[in-house]
Amino acid sequence: MLGKFFKKPADDMGGRVPPGQTLTTRFPVLTYGPTQHYRPEDVVIRITGLAGERTFTWADLLALPQTTLTYDIHCVTHWSKLDTTWTGVRVTDLMEHIGLKPGATHVMQHSVGGYTTNLALADFLRPENLLAHTFDGQPLDAEHGGPLRLVVPHLYFWKSAKWLSGLEFMSADQPGFWERNGYHMRGDPFAEERYDDD
């Protein structure tokens, strides 16, 4: 199967491929629990915790500036996909409409279906991060987190929560679902931060 769908890179391709990764042209689907199916117009992002509480509807998000970015993504299960193209709202553009309170250092992503994953605020606020609704020019498939997911390309892809439903700003780091079950609290692919003992 490795030879058919995945390819070991000859080198790190100029620093693009983290150690231990294989390249794929496919987009493997890896999800804990059932795929969530709901309409874009039912998207609601709830802002809670150390921020001014508010909600963003699908219409609210589409009214914000839309950005298209191309970057590489890396899964903790050892595949990398290069030159993926996403469209959505930059986290930095969203944050212009969110009033953070003093002491916020981390954010918990909440998803439809109950999944959670944590990020340090510094990782969350990077300008390449998107609340993405489009992949490769097409509406994002439910299997890949559509209608809306976060994309945080500099960390392993479990940190890019599918079916995003909320952002909870916190004063300290807390583990989300996979972090409680043995995955690393940060997940830097170039440091191979896969598991909690890495």
PDB file of C-alpha atoms in Angstrom:
ATOM      1  CA  MET A   1       0.000   0.000   0.000  1.00  0.00           C
ATOM      2  CA  LEU A   2       2.899   2.353   0.687  1.00  0.00           C
ATOM      3  CA  GLY A   3       3.998   2.208  -2.939  1.00  0.00           C
ATOM      4  CA  LYS A   4       0.509   2.761  -4.333  1.00  0.00           C
ATOM      5  CA  PHE A   5      -0.711   5.753  -2.366  1.00  0.00           C
ATOM      6  CA  PHE A   6       2.246   7.005  -0.332  1.00  0.00           C
ATOM      7  CA  LYS A   7       5.832   7.795  -1.244  1.00  0.00           C
ATOM      8  CA  LYS A   8       8.870   8.177   0.955  1.00  0.00           C
ATOM      9  CA  PRO A   9      10.579  11.426  -0.054  1.00  0.00           C
ATOM     10  CA  ALA A  10      14.187  11.124  -1.156  1.00  0.00           C
ATOM     11  CA  ASP A  11      15.043  14.002   1.216  1.00  0.00           C
ATOM     12  CA  ASP A  12      13.206  16.687   3.185  1.00  0.00           C
ATOM     13  CA  MET A  13      12.506  18.637  -0.025  1.00  0.00           C
ATOM     14  CA  GLY A  14      14.151  21.812   1.145  1.00  0.00           C
ATOM     15  CA  GLY A  15      12.807  21.544   4.673  1.00  0.00           C
ATOM     16  CA  ARG A  16       9.172  20.997   3.670  1.00  0.00           C
ATOM     17  CA  VAL A  17       8.793  17.381   4.822  1.00  0.00           C
ATOM     18  CA  PRO A  18       9.074  16.675   8.574  1.00  0.00           C
ATOM     19  CA  PRO A  19      11.003  13.620   9.759  1.00  0.00           C
ATOM     20  CA  GLY A  20       9.116  10.330   9.673  1.00  0.00           C
ATOM     21  CA  GLN A  21       6.585  11.484   7.058  1.00  0.00           C
ATOM     22  CA  THR A  22       5.602   9.977   3.703  1.00  0.00           C
ATOM     23  CA  LEU A  23       4.060  11.980   0.866  1.00  0.00           C
ATOM     24  CA  THR A  24       0.589  11.382  -0.520  1.00  0.00           C
ATOM     25  CA  THR A  25      -1.392  12.923  -3.341  1.00  0.00           C
ATOM     26  CA  ARG A  26      -4.608  11.659  -1.761  1.00  0.00           C
ATOM     27  CA  PHE A  27      -6.345  13.303   1.201  1.00  0.00           C
ATOM     28  CA  PRO A  28      -6.762  10.477   3.741  1.00  0.00           C
ATOM     29  CA  VAL A  29      -9.810  10.695   6.006  1.00  0.00           C
ATOM     30  CA  LEU A  30      -9.077  10.149   9.693  1.00  0.00           C
ATOM     31  CA  THR A  31     -11.765  10.981  12.237  1.00  0.00           C
ATOM     32  CA  TYR A  32     -12.665   9.920  15.741  1.00  0.00           C
ATOM     33  CA  GLY A  33     -16.389   9.212  15.825  1.00  0.00           C
ATOM     34  CA  PRO A  34     -18.973   9.675  13.089  1.00  0.00           C
ATOM     35  CA  THR A  35     -18.690  12.234  10.313  1.00  0.00           C
ATOM     36  CA  GLN A  36     -20.871  15.231  11.123  1.00  0.00           C
ATOM     37  CA  HIS A  37     -23.314  16.316   8.432  1.00  0.00           C
ATOM     38  CA  TYR A  38     -25.032  19.693   8.642  1.00  0.00           C
ATOM     39  CA  ARG A  39     -25.759  22.645   6.395  1.00  0.00           C
ATOM     40  CA  PRO A  40     -23.439  25.637   6.081  1.00  0.00           C
ATOM     41  CA  GLU A  41     -26.242  27.921   7.196  1.00  0.00           C
ATOM     42  CA  ASP A  42     -26.355  25.982  10.481  1.00  0.00           C
ATOM     43  CA  VAL A  43     -22.732  26.880  11.307  1.00  0.00           C
ATOM     44  CA  VAL A  44     -22.416  28.846  14.548  1.00  0.00           C
ATOM     45  CA  ILE A  45     -19.069  29.635  16.168  1.00  0.00           C
ATOM     46  CA  ARG A  46     -19.452  30.450  19.858  1.00  0.00           C
ATOM     47  CA  ILE A  47     -16.767  32.578  21.516  1.00  0.00           C
ATOM     48  CA  THR A  48     -16.466  31.896  25.246  1.00  0.00           C
ATOM     49  CA  GLY A  49     -14.033  32.104  28.143  1.00  0.00           C
ATOM     50  CA  LEU A  50     -11.609  35.002  28.431  1.00  0.00           C
ATOM     51  CA  ALA A  51     -13.140  36.975  25.577  1.00  0.00           C
ATOM     52  CA  GLY A  52     -16.241  38.978  24.934  1.00  0.00           C
ATOM     53  CA  GLU A  53     -18.857  36.283  24.465  1.00  0.00           C
ATOM     54  CA  ARG A  54     -20.517  36.331  21.066  1.00  0.00           C
ATOM     55  CA  THR A  55     -21.443  34.103  18.151  1.00  0.00           C
ATOM     56  CA  PHE A  56     -20.516  34.147  14.484  1.00  0.00           C
ATOM     57  CA  THR A  57     -23.027  32.727  12.028  1.00  0.00           C
ATOM     58  CA  TRP A  58     -22.208  31.447   8.550  1.00  0.00           C
ATOM     59  CA  ALA A  59     -23.360  34.787   7.135  1.00  0.00           C
ATOM     60  CA  ASP A  60     -21.148  36.655   9.627  1.00  0.00           C
ATOM     61  CA  LEU A  61     -18.110  34.636   8.566  1.00  0.00           C
ATOM     62  CA  LEU A  62     -18.752  35.141   4.843  1.00  0.00           C
ATOM     63  CA  ALA A  63     -19.050  38.897   5.460  1.00  0.00           C
ATOM     64  CA  LEU A  64     -15.451  38.970   6.747  1.00  0.00           C
ATOM     65  CA  PRO A  65     -12.481  39.158   4.353  1.00  0.00           C
ATOM     66  CA  GLN A  66     -11.925  35.870   2.529  1.00  0.00           C
ATOM     67  CA  THR A  67      -8.372  34.634   1.986  1.00  0.00           C
ATOM     68  CA  THR A  68      -6.958  31.812  -0.142  1.00  0.00           C
ATOM     69  CA  LEU A  69      -3.655  30.253   0.963  1.00  0.00           C
ATOM     70  CA  THR A  70      -1.587  27.292  -0.200  1.00  0.00           C
ATOM     71  CA  TYR A  71       0.520  25.272   2.203  1.00  0.00           C
ATOM     72  CA  ASP A  72       1.644  21.789   3.238  1.00  0.00           C
ATOM     73  CA  ILE A  73      -0.220  19.735   5.837  1.00  0.00           C
ATOM     74  CA  HIS A  74       1.127  16.947   8.026  1.00  0.00           C
ATOM     75  CA  CYS A  75      -0.789  14.201   9.832  1.00  0.00           C
ATOM     76  CA  VAL A  76       0.466  12.518  12.996  1.00  0.00           C
ATOM     77  CA  THR A  77      -0.172   9.181  11.260  1.00  0.00           C
ATOM     78  CA  HIS A  78       2.905   9.896   9.104  1.00  0.00           C
ATOM     79  CA  TRP A  79       1.466  11.318   5.873  1.00  0.00           C
ATOM     80  CA  SER A  80       2.119  14.756   4.427  1.00  0.00           C
ATOM     81  CA  LYS A  81       0.276  16.413   1.556  1.00  0.00           C
ATOM     82  CA  LEU A  82       2.033  19.275  -0.188  1.00  0.00           C
ATOM     83  CA  ASP A  83       0.589  22.396  -1.835  1.00  0.00           C
ATOM     84  CA  THR A  84      -2.962  22.185  -0.464  1.00  0.00           C
ATOM     85  CA  THR A  85      -5.128  25.236  -1.177  1.00  0.00           C
ATOM     86  CA  TRP A  86      -7.727  26.528   1.266  1.00  0.00           C
ATOM     87  CA  THR A  87     -10.107  29.489   1.394  1.00  0.00           C
ATOM     88  CA  GLY A  88     -11.677  30.978   4.483  1.00  0.00           C
ATOM     89  CA  VAL A  89     -11.344  33.639   7.164  1.00  0.00           C
ATOM     90  CA  ARG A  90      -7.913  34.333   8.605  1.00  0.00           C
ATOM     91  CA  VAL A  91      -7.855  33.884  12.367  1.00  0.00           C
ATOM     92  CA  THR A  92      -6.252  37.328  12.569  1.00  0.00           C
ATOM     93  CA  ASP A  93      -9.225  38.859  10.715  1.00  0.00           C
ATOM     94  CA  LEU A  94     -11.674  37.091  13.017  1.00  0.00           C
ATOM     95  CA  MET A  95      -9.803  38.304  16.086  1.00  0.00           C
ATOM     96  CA  GLU A  96     -10.393  41.920  15.076  1.00  0.00           C
ATOM     97  CA  HIS A  97     -13.994  41.269  16.163  1.00  0.00           C
ATOM     98  CA  ILE A  98     -13.157  39.469  19.410  1.00  0.00           C
ATOM     99  CA  GLY A  99     -12.157  41.299  22.566  1.00  0.00           C
ATOM    100  CA  LEU A 100      -9.670  39.163  24.463  1.00  0.00           C
ATOM    101  CA  LYS A 101      -9.576  39.618  28.210  1.00  0.00           C
ATOM    102  CA  PRO A 102      -6.335  39.878  30.207  1.00  0.00           C
ATOM    103  CA  GLY A 103      -4.726  36.575  31.019  1.00  0.00           C
ATOM    104  CA  ALA A 104      -5.775  34.626  27.905  1.00  0.00           C
ATOM    105  CA  THR A 105      -2.916  32.305  26.929  1.00  0.00           C
ATOM    106  CA  HIS A 106      -4.585  29.323  25.232  1.00  0.00           C
ATOM    107  CA  VAL A 107      -7.658  28.431  23.227  1.00  0.00           C
ATOM    108  CA  MET A 108      -9.715  25.253  23.158  1.00  0.00           C
ATOM    109  CA  GLN A 109     -11.326  24.403  19.833  1.00  0.00           C
ATOM    110  CA  HIS A 110     -14.787  22.856  20.159  1.00  0.00           C
ATOM    111  CA  SER A 111     -16.416  20.840  17.393  1.00  0.00           C
ATOM    112  CA  VAL A 112     -19.890  19.642  16.524  1.00  0.00           C
ATOM    113  CA  GLY A 113     -19.974  16.121  17.954  1.00  0.00           C
ATOM    114  CA  GLY A 114     -17.998  17.012  21.085  1.00  0.00           C
ATOM    115  CA  TYR A 115     -14.387  16.820  19.896  1.00  0.00           C
ATOM    116  CA  THR A 116     -11.905  19.298  21.414  1.00  0.00           C
ATOM    117  CA  THR A 117      -8.240  20.179  20.893  1.00  0.00           C
ATOM    118  CA  ASN A 118      -6.054  22.824  22.505  1.00  0.00           C
ATOM    119  CA  LEU A 119      -3.712  25.474  21.110  1.00  0.00           C
ATOM    120  CA  ALA A 120      -1.393  27.995  22.674  1.00  0.00           C
ATOM    121  CA  LEU A 121      -2.615  31.474  21.792  1.00  0.00           C
ATOM    122  CA  ALA A 122       0.671  32.143  19.963  1.00  0.00           C
ATOM    123  CA  ASP A 123       0.008  29.108  17.718  1.00  0.00           C
ATOM    124  CA  PHE A 124      -3.621  30.107  17.173  1.00  0.00           C
ATOM    125  CA  LEU A 125      -2.881  33.719  16.178  1.00  0.00           C
ATOM    126  CA  ARG A 126      -0.486  32.991  13.327  1.00  0.00           C
ATOM    127  CA  PRO A 127      -1.505  34.782  10.106  1.00  0.00           C
ATOM    128  CA  GLU A 128      -1.584  31.612   7.982  1.00  0.00           C
ATOM    129  CA  ASN A 129      -4.326  29.992  10.106  1.00  0.00           C
ATOM    130  CA  LEU A 130      -7.779  29.884   8.526  1.00  0.00           C
ATOM    131  CA  LEU A 131     -11.339  29.084   9.443  1.00  0.00           C
ATOM    132  CA  ALA A 132     -11.631  27.239   6.149  1.00  0.00           C
ATOM    133  CA  HIS A 133     -14.760  26.431   4.165  1.00  0.00           C
ATOM    134  CA  THR A 134     -13.210  25.678   0.756  1.00  0.00           C
ATOM    135  CA  PHE A 135     -10.551  23.170  -0.311  1.00  0.00           C
ATOM    136  CA  ASP A 136      -9.000  23.190  -3.773  1.00  0.00           C
ATOM    137  CA  GLY A 137     -11.706  25.544  -5.025  1.00  0.00           C
ATOM    138  CA  GLN A 138     -14.647  23.406  -3.849  1.00  0.00           C
ATOM    139  CA  PRO A 139     -16.806  23.556  -0.696  1.00  0.00           C
ATOM    140  CA  LEU A 140     -15.082  21.517   1.998  1.00  0.00           C
ATOM    141  CA  ASP A 141     -16.451  17.969   2.174  1.00  0.00           C
ATOM    142  CA  ALA A 142     -17.964  16.820   5.453  1.00  0.00           C
ATOM    143  CA  GLU A 143     -15.380  14.023   5.651  1.00  0.00           C
ATOM    144  CA  HIS A 144     -12.645  16.661   5.747  1.00  0.00           C
ATOM    145  CA  GLY A 145     -14.386  18.883   8.284  1.00  0.00           C
ATOM    146  CA  GLY A 146     -16.873  20.850   6.189  1.00  0.00           C
ATOM    147  CA  PRO A 147     -18.716  23.088   6.264  1.00  0.00           C
ATOM    148  CA  LEU A 148     -16.032  24.742   8.454  1.00  0.00           C
ATOM    149  CA  ARG A 149     -12.793  23.680  10.080  1.00  0.00           C
ATOM    150  CA  LEU A 150      -9.759  25.397  11.496  1.00  0.00           C
ATOM    151  CA  VAL A 151      -6.534  24.915   9.528  1.00  0.00           C
ATOM    152  CA  VAL A 152      -3.297  25.300  11.512  1.00  0.00           C
ATOM    153  CA  PRO A 153      -0.699  24.078   9.008  1.00  0.00           C
ATOM    154  CA  HIS A 154       2.426  24.379  11.161  1.00  0.00           C
ATOM    155  CA  LEU A 155       1.160  21.716  13.620  1.00  0.00           C
ATOM    156  CA  TYR A 156       0.060  18.112  13.101  1.00  0.00           C
ATOM    157  CA  PHE A 157      -3.365  18.114  11.517  1.00  0.00           C
ATOM    158  CA  TRP A 158      -5.297  16.852  14.551  1.00  0.00           C
ATOM    159  CA  LYS A 159      -4.788  20.417  15.838  1.00  0.00           C
ATOM    160  CA  SER A 160      -6.948  21.658  12.931  1.00  0.00           C
ATOM    161  CA  ALA A 161     -10.355  20.783  14.345  1.00  0.00           C
ATOM    162  CA  LYS A 162     -13.048  19.616  11.946  1.00  0.00           C
ATOM    163  CA  TRP A 163     -16.668  20.895  12.179  1.00  0.00           C
ATOM    164  CA  LEU A 164     -15.631  23.880  14.268  1.00  0.00           C
ATOM    165  CA  SER A 165     -18.346  25.138  16.630  1.00  0.00           C
ATOM    166  CA  GLY A 166     -16.574  27.169  19.304  1.00  0.00           C
ATOM    167  CA  LEU A 167     -13.431  28.862  20.541  1.00  0.00           C
ATOM    168  CA  GLU A 168     -12.910  28.964  24.303  1.00  0.00           C
ATOM    169  CA  PHE A 169     -10.143  31.296  25.463  1.00  0.00           C
ATOM    170  CA  MET A 170      -8.354  30.089  28.599  1.00  0.00           C
ATOM    171  CA  SER A 171      -5.810  31.287  31.163  1.00  0.00           C
ATOM    172  CA  ALA A 172      -3.838  28.014  31.114  1.00  0.00           C
ATOM    173  CA  ASP A 173      -3.214  25.052  28.866  1.00  0.00           C
ATOM    174  CA  GLN A 174      -5.686  22.183  29.091  1.00  0.00           C
ATOM    175  CA  PRO A 175      -5.728  18.937  27.109  1.00  0.00           C
ATOM    176  CA  GLY A 176      -8.384  18.297  24.510  1.00  0.00           C
ATOM    177  CA  PHE A 177      -9.637  14.887  23.397  1.00  0.00           C
ATOM    178  CA  TRP A 178      -6.491  13.440  21.811  1.00  0.00           C
ATOM    179  CA  GLU A 179      -4.203  15.144  24.306  1.00  0.00           C
ATOM    180  CA  ARG A 180      -6.063  13.391  27.144  1.00  0.00           C
ATOM    181  CA  ASN A 181      -5.524  10.148  25.246  1.00  0.00           C
ATOM    182  CA  GLY A 182      -1.764  10.320  24.835  1.00  0.00           C
ATOM    183  CA  TYR A 183      -1.049  12.826  22.086  1.00  0.00           C
ATOM    184  CA  HIS A 184       1.356  15.725  22.554  1.00  0.00           C
ATOM    185  CA  MET A 185       0.054  18.991  23.992  1.00  0.00           C
ATOM    186  CA  ARG A 186       1.515  21.014  21.085  1.00  0.00           C
ATOM    187  CA  GLY A 187       2.174  18.735  18.093  1.00  0.00           C
ATOM    188  CA  ASP A 188       5.030  20.294  16.129  1.00  0.00           C
ATOM    189  CA  PRO A 189       5.696  17.913  13.199  1.00  0.00           C
ATOM    190  CA  PHE A 190       9.279  19.087  12.683  1.00  0.00           C
ATOM    191  CA  ALA A 191      10.044  18.220  16.316  1.00  0.00           C
ATOM    192  CA  GLU A 192       8.056  14.951  15.970  1.00  0.00           C
ATOM    193  CA  GLU A 193       5.836  15.918  18.909  1.00  0.00           C
ATOM    194  CA  ARG A 194       3.415  13.048  18.307  1.00  0.00           C
ATOM    195  CA  TYR A 195       2.846  11.662  21.784  1.00  0.00           C
ATOM    196  CA  ASP A 196       2.944  12.983  25.338  1.00  0.00           C
ATOM    197  CA  ASP A 197       6.372  11.464  25.993  1.00  0.00           C
ATOM    198  CA  ASP A 198       8.026  12.985  22.893  1.00  0.00           C
TER     199      ASP A 198
END
